[in-house]
Tab-separated table of C-alpha atoms and ligand atoms in Angstrom:
chain	number	residue	atom	x	y	z
S	1195	UNK	CA	0.000	0.000	0.000
S	1196	UNK	CA	1.129	3.509	-0.805
S	1197	UNK	CA	2.013	5.505	2.269
S	1198	UNK	CA	-0.538	8.148	2.967
S	1199	UNK	CA	-0.143	11.160	5.208
S	1200	UNK	CA	-1.584	10.220	8.596
S	1201	UNK	CA	-4.661	12.447	8.303
S	1202	UNK	CA	-5.521	11.206	4.826
S	1203	UNK	CA	-5.216	7.594	5.959
S	1204	UNK	CA	-7.411	8.391	8.926
S	1205	UNK	CA	-10.151	9.884	6.766
S	1206	UNK	CA	-9.846	7.055	4.292
S	1207	UNK	CA	-10.407	4.526	7.080
S	1208	UNK	CA	-13.269	6.537	8.502
S	1209	UNK	CA	-15.070	6.668	5.183
S	1210	UNK	CA	-14.316	3.057	4.363
S	1211	UNK	CA	-15.578	1.507	7.555
S	1212	UNK	CA	-14.657	-2.046	8.411
S	1213	UNK	CA	-13.546	-4.088	5.412
S	1214	UNK	CA	-14.437	-7.688	5.933
S	1215	UNK	CA	-12.665	-10.724	4.539
S	1216	UNK	CA	-13.306	-11.260	0.857
S	1217	UNK	CA	-14.781	-7.796	0.334
S	1218	UNK	CA	-13.274	-5.711	-2.444
S	1219	UNK	CA	-11.634	-2.548	-1.188
S	1220	UNK	CA	-13.493	0.573	-2.273
S	1221	UNK	CA	-11.054	2.798	-4.178
S	1222	UNK	CA	-12.814	6.042	-3.128
S	1223	UNK	CA	-11.880	7.760	-6.358
S	1224	UNK	CA	-13.721	8.993	-9.411
S	1225	UNK	CA	-14.506	6.201	-11.885
S	1226	UNK	CA	-11.769	5.426	-14.457
S	1227	UNK	CA	-11.881	7.922	-17.299
S	1228	UNK	CA	-14.504	9.872	-15.396
S	1229	UNK	CA	-13.936	13.045	-17.436
S	1230	UNK	CA	-13.191	11.386	-20.801
S	1231	UNK	CA	-16.289	12.876	-22.460
S	1232	UNK	CA	-15.250	16.379	-21.434
S	1233	UNK	CA	-11.470	16.311	-21.431
S	1234	UNK	CA	-9.742	19.157	-23.248
S	1235	UNK	CA	-6.792	18.630	-25.528
S	1236	UNK	CA	-3.748	20.203	-23.881
S	1237	UNK	CA	-1.195	22.347	-25.675
S	1238	UNK	CA	2.231	20.709	-25.851
S	1239	UNK	CA	5.241	22.428	-24.377
S	1240	UNK	CA	8.192	22.261	-26.785
S	1241	UNK	CA	10.647	23.975	-24.443
S	1242	UNK	CA	12.727	21.941	-21.994
S	1243	UNK	CA	13.086	24.835	-19.540
S	1244	UNK	CA	10.463	24.079	-16.853
S	1245	UNK	CA	9.641	27.790	-16.501
S	1246	UNK	CA	9.062	28.436	-20.206
S	1247	UNK	CA	5.976	27.085	-21.900
S	1248	UNK	CA	6.458	27.271	-25.650
S	1249	UNK	CA	3.895	26.095	-28.141
S	1250	UNK	CA	2.562	26.513	-31.667
S	1251	UNK	CA	-0.962	27.635	-32.302
S	1252	UNK	CA	-2.438	27.646	-35.785
S	1253	UNK	CA	-5.864	29.082	-36.493
S	1254	UNK	CA	-7.632	27.368	-39.367
S	1255	UNK	CA	-10.993	26.080	-40.526
S	1256	UNK	CA	-11.530	22.430	-39.743
S	1257	UNK	CA	-14.519	20.151	-39.970
S	1258	UNK	CA	-15.590	19.058	-36.506
S	1259	UNK	CA	-18.582	16.828	-35.799
S	1260	UNK	CA	-20.468	18.711	-33.123
S	1261	UNK	CA	-23.654	17.031	-34.348
S	1262	UNK	CA	-22.678	13.490	-35.279
S	1263	UNK	CA	-22.604	12.871	-39.023
S	1264	UNK	CA	-22.961	16.596	-39.765
S	1265	UNK	CA	-19.546	18.225	-39.820
S	1266	UNK	CA	-19.302	21.914	-38.957
S	1267	UNK	CA	-16.570	24.054	-40.564
S	1268	UNK	CA	-15.327	25.379	-37.206
S	1269	UNK	CA	-12.801	28.209	-36.965
S	1270	UNK	CA	-10.388	26.568	-34.602
S	1271	UNK	CA	-7.029	26.723	-32.930
S	1272	UNK	CA	-5.126	23.534	-33.771
S	1273	UNK	CA	-8.228	21.862	-35.197
S	1274	UNK	CA	-9.911	21.391	-31.815
S	1275	UNK	CA	-12.918	23.025	-30.182
S	1276	UNK	CA	-12.195	24.706	-27.798
S	1277	UNK	CA	-8.563	25.431	-28.665
S	1278	UNK	CA	-5.919	23.542	-26.657
S	1279	UNK	CA	-5.799	24.138	-22.909
S	1280	UNK	CA	-2.625	25.992	-21.974
S	1281	UNK	CA	-1.577	24.807	-18.524
S	1282	UNK	CA	1.210	26.740	-16.793
S	1283	UNK	CA	2.247	27.912	-13.329
S	1284	UNK	CA	2.207	31.495	-12.122
S	1285	UNK	CA	5.532	33.129	-12.989
S	1286	UNK	CA	6.140	31.014	-16.091
S	1287	UNK	CA	6.907	32.568	-19.449
S	1288	UNK	CA	4.437	31.747	-22.181
S	1289	UNK	CA	5.697	31.798	-25.759
S	1290	UNK	CA	3.148	31.134	-28.486
S	1291	UNK	CA	4.055	30.928	-32.167
S	1292	UNK	CA	0.839	31.876	-33.826
S	1293	UNK	CA	0.090	31.130	-37.464
S	1294	UNK	CA	-3.029	32.433	-39.212
S	1295	UNK	CA	-4.449	30.021	-41.800
S	1296	UNK	CA	-7.917	31.581	-41.680
S	1297	UNK	CA	-9.371	33.398	-44.713
S	1298	UNK	CA	-9.508	36.603	-42.602
S	1299	UNK	CA	-7.044	38.608	-40.502
S	1300	UNK	CA	-7.069	37.964	-36.757
S	1301	UNK	CA	-5.122	38.412	-33.489
S	1302	UNK	CA	-4.999	36.627	-30.155
S	1303	UNK	CA	-6.048	38.478	-27.017
S	1304	UNK	CA	-5.122	36.910	-23.678
S	1305	UNK	CA	-8.175	37.767	-21.620
S	1306	UNK	CA	-7.391	38.683	-18.009
S	1307	UNK	CA	-3.615	38.330	-18.148
S	1308	UNK	CA	-1.588	41.286	-16.895
S	1309	UNK	CA	0.899	41.451	-19.762
S	1310	UNK	CA	2.668	44.253	-21.669
S	1311	UNK	CA	0.353	46.091	-24.073
S	1312	UNK	CA	2.300	44.911	-27.133
S	1313	UNK	CA	1.175	41.343	-26.375
S	1314	UNK	CA	-2.485	42.213	-25.710
S	1315	UNK	CA	-3.700	41.387	-29.215
S	1316	UNK	CA	-5.827	44.468	-29.842
S	1317	UNK	CA	-5.349	45.670	-33.393
S	1318	UNK	CA	-3.638	48.953	-34.219
S	1319	UNK	CA	-2.611	50.091	-30.736
S	1320	UNK	CA	-1.200	46.826	-29.500
S	1321	UNK	CA	-0.208	44.985	-32.693
S	1322	UNK	CA	-1.073	44.948	-36.402
S	1323	UNK	CA	-3.690	42.403	-37.459
S	1324	UNK	CA	-2.141	39.091	-38.460
S	1325	UNK	CA	-3.110	38.613	-42.126
S	1326	UNK	CA	-3.990	35.311	-43.770
S	1327	UNK	CA	-0.807	33.180	-43.923
S	1328	UNK	CA	0.847	35.602	-41.498
S	1329	UNK	CA	2.323	34.797	-38.131
S	1330	UNK	CA	3.116	36.479	-34.825
S	1331	UNK	CA	4.988	35.322	-31.743
S	1332	UNK	CA	3.516	36.219	-28.396
S	1333	UNK	CA	5.770	36.112	-25.360
S	1334	UNK	CA	5.091	37.272	-21.821
S	1335	UNK	CA	5.246	36.241	-18.192
S	1336	UNK	CA	2.009	34.863	-16.765
S	1337	UNK	CA	1.930	36.583	-13.377
S	1338	UNK	CA	-1.231	35.448	-11.609
S	1339	UNK	CA	-2.830	32.119	-10.762
S	1340	UNK	CA	-6.363	31.543	-11.997
S	1341	UNK	CA	-8.274	30.591	-15.102
S	1342	UNK	CA	-7.928	32.842	-18.143
S	1343	UNK	CA	-8.718	32.480	-21.817
S	1344	UNK	CA	-7.638	33.472	-25.284
S	1345	UNK	CA	-9.680	34.645	-28.248
S	1346	UNK	CA	-9.368	36.904	-31.327
S	1347	UNK	CA	-9.845	40.666	-31.191
S	1348	UNK	CA	-10.681	41.210	-34.863
S	1349	UNK	CA	-14.339	40.910	-35.862
S	1350	UNK	CA	-14.654	39.200	-32.499
S	1351	UNK	CA	-18.390	38.413	-32.458
S	1352	UNK	CA	-18.076	36.429	-35.683
S	1353	UNK	CA	-14.695	34.824	-34.963
S	1354	UNK	CA	-15.462	33.810	-31.369
S	1355	UNK	CA	-18.897	32.636	-32.501
S	1356	UNK	CA	-17.234	30.410	-35.106
S	1357	UNK	CA	-15.177	28.650	-32.409
S	1358	UNK	CA	-11.978	30.603	-31.747
S	1359	UNK	CA	-11.348	30.395	-28.002
S	1360	UNK	CA	-9.336	28.362	-25.532
S	1361	UNK	CA	-8.581	28.284	-21.807
S	1362	UNK	CA	-5.389	29.055	-19.882
S	1363	UNK	CA	-5.085	27.424	-16.476
S	1364	UNK	CA	-2.475	29.001	-14.246
S	1365	UNK	CA	-1.562	26.993	-11.169
S	1366	UNK	CA	-0.864	28.576	-7.833
S	1367	UNK	CA	2.484	27.339	-6.496
S	1368	UNK	CA	1.382	26.831	-2.870
S	1369	UNK	CA	-2.237	26.152	-3.501
S	1370	UNK	CA	-4.274	24.444	-0.790
S	1371	UNK	CA	-4.394	20.788	-1.777
S	1372	UNK	CA	-7.197	18.282	-2.049
S	1373	UNK	CA	-9.874	20.726	-3.123
S	1374	UNK	CA	-11.374	18.082	-5.369
S	1375	UNK	CA	-10.916	16.386	-8.723
S	1376	UNK	CA	-10.375	19.203	-11.167
S	1377	UNK	CA	-11.968	19.800	-14.529
S	1378	UNK	CA	-11.878	22.852	-16.816
S	1379	UNK	CA	-15.252	23.700	-18.349
S	1380	UNK	CA	-15.311	26.033	-21.341
S	1381	UNK	CA	-18.926	27.096	-21.781
S	1382	UNK	CA	-20.052	28.521	-25.096
S	1383	UNK	CA	-22.661	28.203	-27.787
S	1384	UNK	CA	-22.786	28.097	-31.562
S	1385	UNK	CA	-25.398	28.950	-34.196
S	1386	UNK	CA	-25.766	25.768	-36.228
S	1387	UNK	CA	-28.033	25.066	-39.166
S	1388	UNK	CA	-29.779	21.658	-39.387
S	1389	UNK	CA	-27.071	20.330	-41.701
S	1390	UNK	CA	-24.369	21.277	-39.207
S	1391	UNK	CA	-23.119	24.342	-41.082
S	1392	UNK	CA	-22.599	27.676	-39.333
S	1393	UNK	CA	-25.351	30.259	-39.434
S	1394	UNK	CA	-24.501	33.776	-40.614
S	1395	UNK	CA	-22.869	35.933	-37.919
S	1396	UNK	CA	-25.254	38.711	-38.994
S	1397	UNK	CA	-28.437	36.651	-38.527
S	1398	UNK	CA	-31.348	38.686	-37.229
S	1399	UNK	CA	-29.766	41.910	-38.522
S	1400	UNK	CA	-30.014	44.852	-36.075
S	1401	UNK	CA	-32.214	42.976	-33.634
S	1402	UNK	CA	-29.611	40.204	-33.488
S	1403	UNK	CA	-26.959	42.776	-32.669
S	1404	UNK	CA	-29.108	44.540	-30.064
S	1405	UNK	CA	-30.006	41.330	-28.249
S	1406	UNK	CA	-26.562	39.814	-28.718
S	1407	UNK	CA	-26.528	36.595	-30.730
S	1408	UNK	CA	-26.904	33.384	-28.733
S	1409	UNK	CA	-26.180	30.159	-30.538
S	1410	UNK	CA	-28.855	27.461	-30.630
S	1411	UNK	CA	-26.375	24.786	-29.542
S	1412	UNK	CA	-25.096	25.086	-25.975
S	1413	UNK	CA	-21.582	23.681	-25.760
S	1414	UNK	CA	-19.399	22.570	-22.908
S	1415	UNK	CA	-15.844	21.900	-24.028
S	1416	UNK	CA	-17.163	21.935	-27.591
S	1417	UNK	CA	-19.694	19.168	-26.973
S	1418	UNK	CA	-23.459	19.014	-26.724
S	1419	UNK	CA	-24.746	17.516	-23.482
S	1420	UNK	CA	-21.882	15.111	-22.650
S	1421	UNK	CA	-21.787	12.826	-19.604
S	1422	UNK	CA	-19.344	13.116	-16.736
S	1423	UNK	CA	-18.887	9.925	-14.701
S	1424	UNK	CA	-18.652	10.623	-10.988
S	1425	UNK	CA	-18.558	9.043	-7.579
S	1426	UNK	CA	-21.286	10.406	-5.325
S	1427	UNK	CA	-19.880	12.280	-2.359
S	1428	UNK	CA	-16.462	13.001	-3.886
S	1429	UNK	CA	-15.790	16.676	-4.273
S	1430	UNK	CA	-15.049	18.122	-7.722
S	1431	UNK	CA	-13.458	21.425	-8.584
S	1432	UNK	CA	-14.871	23.089	-11.681
S	1433	UNK	CA	-12.809	25.812	-13.344
S	1434	UNK	CA	-15.386	27.505	-15.558
S	1435	UNK	CA	-15.067	30.166	-18.251
S	1436	UNK	CA	-17.891	31.644	-20.283
S	1437	UNK	CA	-16.521	31.952	-23.825
S	1438	UNK	CA	-19.871	32.596	-25.511
S	1439	UNK	CA	-20.113	35.776	-27.561
S	1440	UNK	CA	-23.389	36.888	-25.860
S	1441	UNK	CA	-25.017	34.202	-23.730
S	1442	UNK	CA	-25.005	34.493	-19.946
S	1443	UNK	CA	-24.629	31.149	-18.204
S	1444	UNK	CA	-26.642	30.593	-15.046
S	1445	UNK	CA	-26.060	27.018	-13.882
S	1446	UNK	CA	-27.979	24.927	-11.378
S	1447	UNK	CA	-28.227	21.291	-10.308
S	1448	UNK	CA	-31.440	20.340	-8.489
S	1449	UNK	CA	-30.882	19.847	-4.734
S	1450	UNK	CA	-27.218	20.800	-4.961
S	1451	UNK	CA	-25.252	23.892	-4.133
S	1452	UNK	CA	-21.967	25.340	-5.322
S	1453	UNK	CA	-19.107	26.682	-3.236
S	1454	UNK	CA	-17.460	29.448	-5.204
S	1455	UNK	CA	-13.820	29.834	-4.205
S	1456	UNK	CA	-12.476	31.881	-7.109
S	1457	UNK	CA	-13.374	34.296	-9.871
S	1458	UNK	CA	-11.638	36.117	-12.698
S	1459	UNK	CA	-8.302	36.751	-10.992
S	1460	UNK	CA	-7.796	33.660	-8.861
S	1461	UNK	CA	-9.237	32.795	-5.476
S	1462	UNK	CA	-11.572	35.136	-3.603
S	1463	UNK	CA	-11.379	36.364	-0.006
S	1464	UNK	CA	-13.747	33.683	1.317
S	1465	UNK	CA	-15.778	30.873	-0.190
S	1466	UNK	CA	-19.402	31.686	-1.030
S	1467	UNK	CA	-22.160	29.100	-1.031
S	1468	UNK	CA	-24.982	29.404	-3.567
S	1469	UNK	CA	-27.651	27.440	-5.429
S	1470	UNK	CA	-26.650	28.917	-8.764
S	1471	UNK	CA	-23.535	30.113	-10.513
S	1472	UNK	CA	-23.808	32.999	-12.967
S	1473	UNK	CA	-21.129	33.842	-15.520
S	1474	UNK	CA	-21.440	36.690	-17.999
S	1475	UNK	CA	-19.459	36.367	-21.234
S	1476	UNK	CA	-15.773	36.653	-20.340
S	1477	UNK	CA	-16.137	35.827	-16.636
S	1478	UNK	CA	-14.608	32.850	-14.821
S	1479	UNK	CA	-15.625	30.925	-11.719
S	1480	UNK	CA	-13.795	28.395	-9.573
S	1481	UNK	CA	-16.429	26.288	-7.838
S	1482	UNK	CA	-16.546	23.176	-5.690
S	1483	UNK	CA	-19.377	20.727	-6.211
S	1484	UNK	CA	-20.212	17.498	-4.422
S	1485	UNK	CA	-22.510	15.380	-6.594
S	1486	UNK	CA	-24.899	13.393	-4.417
S	1487	UNK	CA	-27.481	10.769	-5.110
S	1488	UNK	CA	-28.276	7.094	-5.359
S	1489	UNK	CA	-25.836	4.748	-7.098
S	1490	UNK	CA	-26.432	4.833	-10.850
S	1491	UNK	CA	-28.485	8.055	-10.783
S	1492	UNK	CA	-28.013	10.838	-13.339
S	1493	UNK	CA	-27.873	14.525	-12.371
S	1494	UNK	CA	-28.671	17.281	-14.793
S	1495	UNK	CA	-26.506	20.418	-14.912
S	1496	UNK	CA	-28.891	23.005	-16.272
S	1497	UNK	CA	-28.764	26.353	-18.000
S	1498	UNK	CA	-31.408	28.557	-16.386
S	1499	UNK	CA	-32.586	31.621	-18.361
S	1500	UNK	CA	-31.063	34.736	-16.807
S	1501	UNK	CA	-32.732	38.109	-17.013
S	1502	UNK	CA	-30.242	40.267	-18.871
S	1503	UNK	CA	-32.893	42.556	-20.280
S	1504	UNK	CA	-35.625	42.735	-22.851
S	1505	UNK	CA	-36.853	39.331	-24.022
S	1506	UNK	CA	-33.997	37.369	-22.447
S	1507	UNK	CA	-36.197	35.137	-20.294
S	1508	UNK	CA	-39.526	35.286	-22.085
S	1509	UNK	CA	-40.693	31.870	-23.257
S	1510	UNK	CA	-37.267	30.331	-22.906
S	1511	UNK	CA	-36.988	26.841	-21.429
S	1512	UNK	CA	-34.182	25.621	-19.215
S	1513	UNK	CA	-31.676	23.481	-21.047
S	1514	UNK	CA	-29.327	20.686	-20.080
S	1515	UNK	CA	-25.645	21.633	-20.412
S	1516	UNK	CA	-24.256	18.280	-19.346
S	1517	UNK	CA	-25.093	15.297	-17.172
S	1518	UNK	CA	-23.357	13.663	-14.251
S	1519	UNK	CA	-23.756	9.913	-14.069
S	1520	UNK	CA	-23.118	8.521	-10.600
S	1521	UNK	CA	-21.171	5.300	-10.273
S	1522	UNK	CA	-22.801	2.162	-8.950
S	1523	UNK	CA	-21.269	2.591	-5.533
S	1524	UNK	CA	-22.455	4.065	-2.248
S	1525	UNK	CA	-22.205	7.787	-1.616
S	1526	UNK	CA	-19.068	8.805	0.268
S	1527	UNK	CA	-18.869	11.611	2.763
S	1528	UNK	CA	-16.635	14.380	1.463
S	1529	UNK	CA	-13.340	15.244	3.145
S	1530	UNK	CA	-13.466	18.409	5.202
S	1531	UNK	CA	-12.398	21.487	3.233
S	1532	UNK	CA	-9.125	23.169	4.146
S	1533	UNK	CA	-9.132	26.858	5.074
S	1534	UNK	CA	-9.663	28.814	1.888
S	1535	UNK	CA	-9.290	32.392	3.005
S	1536	UNK	CA	-7.164	34.592	0.776
S	1537	UNK	CA	-6.084	37.939	2.073
S	1538	UNK	CA	-6.661	40.660	-0.487
S	1539	UNK	CA	-5.878	44.266	0.411
S	1540	UNK	CA	-8.576	46.718	-0.629
S	1541	UNK	CA	-7.241	49.349	-3.039
S	1542	UNK	CA	-6.939	52.732	-1.341
S	1543	UNK	CA	-9.424	55.065	-3.040
S	1544	UNK	CA	-8.600	58.226	-1.055
S	1545	UNK	CA	-6.775	59.945	-3.902
S	1546	UNK	CA	-8.543	58.262	-6.787
S	1547	UNK	CA	-9.814	60.127	-9.821
S	1548	UNK	CA	-13.299	59.418	-11.150
S	1549	UNK	CA	-14.189	58.046	-14.558
S	1550	UNK	CA	-17.905	58.245	-15.354
S	1551	UNK	CA	-19.123	56.133	-18.197
S	1552	UNK	CA	-22.595	55.593	-19.552
S	1553	UNK	CA	-23.325	52.647	-21.801
S	1554	UNK	CA	-25.445	54.037	-24.600
S	1555	UNK	CA	-27.287	53.349	-27.805
S	1556	UNK	CA	-26.765	56.102	-30.320
S	1557	UNK	CA	-27.801	55.395	-33.862
S	1558	UNK	CA	-25.784	57.116	-36.541
S	1559	UNK	CA	-27.613	58.233	-39.701
S	1560	UNK	CA	-30.310	55.606	-39.221
S	1561	UNK	CA	-27.672	52.868	-38.597
S	1562	UNK	CA	-27.643	51.019	-35.283
S	1563	UNK	CA	-24.678	52.084	-33.165
S	1564	UNK	CA	-23.804	51.595	-29.542
S	1565	UNK	CA	-21.252	53.471	-27.581
S	1566	UNK	CA	-19.926	54.865	-24.371
S	1567	UNK	CA	-21.067	58.334	-23.303
S	1568	UNK	CA	-22.929	58.576	-26.603
S	1569	UNK	CA	-19.855	57.986	-28.776
S	1570	UNK	CA	-19.189	54.814	-30.758
S	1571	UNK	CA	-15.678	53.382	-30.444
S	1572	UNK	CA	-14.578	54.544	-33.915
S	1573	UNK	CA	-15.133	58.205	-32.921
S	1574	UNK	CA	-14.032	57.983	-29.291
S	1575	UNK	CA	-11.066	59.804	-27.770
S	1576	UNK	CA	-8.969	57.654	-25.414
S	1577	UNK	CA	-9.345	58.451	-21.710
S	1578	UNK	CA	-6.075	59.583	-20.142
S	1579	UNK	CA	-4.506	57.918	-17.094
S	1580	UNK	CA	-1.058	58.035	-15.489
S	1581	UNK	CA	1.170	55.171	-14.390
S	1582	UNK	CA	0.467	54.443	-10.739
S	1583	UNK	CA	-2.819	56.328	-10.787
S	1584	UNK	CA	-5.930	54.956	-9.081
S	1585	UNK	CA	-9.230	55.421	-10.878
S	1586	UNK	CA	-12.768	54.751	-9.711
S	1587	UNK	CA	-15.013	53.806	-12.615
S	1588	UNK	CA	-18.698	54.598	-12.293
S	1589	UNK	CA	-20.427	52.706	-15.085
S	1590	UNK	CA	-24.079	53.468	-15.656
S	1591	UNK	CA	-26.407	51.424	-17.840
S	1592	UNK	CA	-29.572	53.074	-19.156
S	1593	UNK	CA	-29.883	50.612	-22.018
S	1594	UNK	CA	-32.485	47.846	-22.460
S	1595	UNK	CA	-29.881	45.126	-21.971
S	1596	UNK	CA	-27.313	44.300	-19.316
S	1597	UNK	CA	-23.676	44.711	-20.332
S	1598	UNK	CA	-20.684	42.750	-19.020
S	1599	UNK	CA	-18.048	45.481	-18.816
S	1600	UNK	CA	-14.480	44.252	-19.381
S	1601	UNK	CA	-11.157	46.036	-18.880
S	1602	UNK	CA	-7.984	44.735	-20.524
S	1603	UNK	CA	-4.659	44.291	-18.781
S	1604	UNK	CA	-5.637	45.122	-15.186
S	1605	UNK	CA	-7.719	43.682	-12.408
S	1606	UNK	CA	-10.156	45.821	-10.481
S	1607	UNK	CA	-12.131	45.593	-7.240
S	1608	UNK	CA	-15.851	46.241	-7.034
S	1609	UNK	CA	-17.114	49.056	-4.781
S	1610	UNK	CA	-20.592	49.599	-3.374
S	1611	UNK	CA	-22.651	52.780	-3.709
S	1612	UNK	CA	-20.853	54.438	-0.809
S	1613	UNK	CA	-17.483	53.648	-2.343
S	1614	UNK	CA	-16.632	50.865	0.133
S	1615	UNK	CA	-15.157	47.581	-1.107
S	1616	UNK	CA	-17.600	44.749	-1.773
S	1617	UNK	CA	-16.893	41.577	0.219
S	1618	UNK	CA	-15.750	38.956	-0.315
S	1619	UNK	CA	-12.971	40.879	-2.024
S	1620	UNK	CA	-11.953	39.557	-5.387
S	1621	UNK	CA	-9.937	40.572	-8.423
S	1622	UNK	CA	-12.086	41.008	-11.485
S	1623	UNK	CA	-11.662	41.989	-15.107
S	1624	UNK	CA	-15.305	41.666	-16.209
S	1625	UNK	CA	-18.368	42.871	-14.301
S	1626	UNK	CA	-22.062	42.728	-15.094
S	1627	UNK	CA	-23.835	46.097	-15.290
S	1628	UNK	CA	-27.572	45.290	-15.128
S	1629	UNK	CA	-30.285	47.331	-16.837
S	1630	UNK	CA	-30.856	50.721	-15.158
S	1631	UNK	CA	-28.105	50.153	-12.651
S	1632	UNK	CA	-24.670	51.520	-11.915
S	1633	UNK	CA	-21.552	49.549	-11.022
S	1634	UNK	CA	-18.466	50.998	-9.402
S	1635	UNK	CA	-14.984	49.594	-9.332
S	1636	UNK	CA	-11.473	50.726	-8.577
S	1637	UNK	CA	-8.335	50.021	-10.566
S	1638	UNK	CA	-4.774	50.896	-9.749
S	1639	UNK	CA	-2.537	51.085	-12.797
S	1640	UNK	CA	0.978	49.717	-12.549
S	1641	UNK	CA	3.947	50.376	-14.802
S	1642	UNK	CA	2.633	49.114	-18.144
S	1643	UNK	CA	1.934	52.149	-20.321
S	1644	UNK	CA	-0.057	51.964	-23.531
S	1645	UNK	CA	-3.539	51.874	-24.982
S	1646	UNK	CA	-5.723	49.519	-22.975
S	1647	UNK	CA	-9.135	48.617	-24.229
S	1648	UNK	CA	-12.406	48.330	-22.326
S	1649	UNK	CA	-15.675	47.125	-23.801
S	1650	UNK	CA	-18.895	45.257	-23.366
S	1651	UNK	CA	-18.165	41.514	-23.600
S	1652	UNK	CA	-21.387	40.866	-25.460
S	1653	UNK	CA	-19.213	40.829	-28.533
S	1654	UNK	CA	-22.014	41.952	-30.850
S	1655	UNK	CA	-22.241	45.089	-28.692
S	1656	UNK	CA	-18.488	45.639	-28.667
S	1657	UNK	CA	-18.351	45.427	-32.462
S	1658	UNK	CA	-21.351	47.798	-32.712
S	1659	UNK	CA	-19.303	50.468	-30.920
S	1660	UNK	CA	-19.431	49.758	-27.181
S	1661	UNK	CA	-15.675	49.946	-26.723
S	1662	UNK	CA	-13.177	52.523	-25.579
S	1663	UNK	CA	-9.521	52.981	-24.643
S	1664	UNK	CA	-7.493	54.019	-21.639
S	1665	UNK	CA	-4.340	55.852	-22.711
S	1666	UNK	CA	-1.994	54.990	-19.863
S	1667	UNK	CA	0.881	57.437	-19.952
S	1668	UNK	CA	4.279	57.632	-18.303
P	641	C2O	CU1	-12.171	38.875	-23.763
P	641	C2O	CU2	-11.372	42.556	-25.226
P	641	C2O	O1	-11.728	40.692	-24.430
P	642	CU	CU1	-9.741	41.041	-22.444
P	643	CU	CU1	-23.425	45.117	-24.101
């Protein structure tokens, strides 16, 4: 028998109870290949230095059978949907040799990572678009643990909607152990025709843009309604990212709750227990789940319509995202959770400057346009900021739809109406601004000057003009 730490052996014995002669020892683990139906392909590291992760990433169109027998011409990284999972540790250098074999120009944006602006993948200010047959090498240090993701920043609603996205999992060197069996879940959707082909990214014309296009096929790790095999009572750790261009994901499992331990920028101040988990496009969640039930039972992980404004819940049924099939073995009692407090210092707002933004609809010559403070992105002047400055953003939404507001390159902390930090403290890069509400957050810029983008992460809205820039100056 493998030697176990004393406490682990103790809990193992406790859970096992007396094992009589001739009885088979219960392995107390997830079933073999438990996550096979959901496993992501991982990017391969071609560099022998343990602190450098070097890989090739080619964007191209590849047929993938999302609906069996009906191949979809997916826009993919490396021919897989989602793109390969990049798994590194905080402090590692990531070097990605990107090759564009798509019929259109593109870039890669590394959502949530605090990198130099030249690696941020926003066209013009950060880098030129990578043309068809062109290439670009990205290289930067990955500073913070957490779950992040990568996606294009050219014609993003169409390109993300066609399948261009992947996850980046950044391990925390001294992370609390035994939080559960881990799985990365990339949630998205895709607009598929009956024959498996992709629907037009302009479907529904202006109304499609206003609402934000949600695909008719809900996908988890590129698959429709797969099955996870699980042992009842064994804790799982779900690292979730919402990579959909417009859809909000509100998840629930009947008679179960979630313990959220992390968000966009790694773990949060204290775990939060809830019946549902909500992720706007761009957001991440780190949640612990203990599936429970009778041996052989199947649990349904459901998408629950979320009210993000006009028509978003009307007449819309819940849908199954994936299923959890419980092994034919008795339910175990989960190990006690270790302490999961993270100390996060609130940003000092005493000398902060204010940035007031209103998310607006402002048609231009009869053409639908959205913007910020009444100005679409193509006419907007960048907002000035200085290295080291602290800014409090006050973002007001008087629009018919909620907007997930995203800032590139920096984390922020949410504030309440009085300007006090919202607990549990957490580092965010994307925050929901509901209809007719205002959200406040504080950001402290460090020493990375340049043009940093902010925008609504309903990508149809961003492309319709709801974007702007911070000009961070020395
Ligand atoms: Cu997911 Cu401009 O970002
Ligand atoms: Cu981003
Ligand atoms: Cu929006």
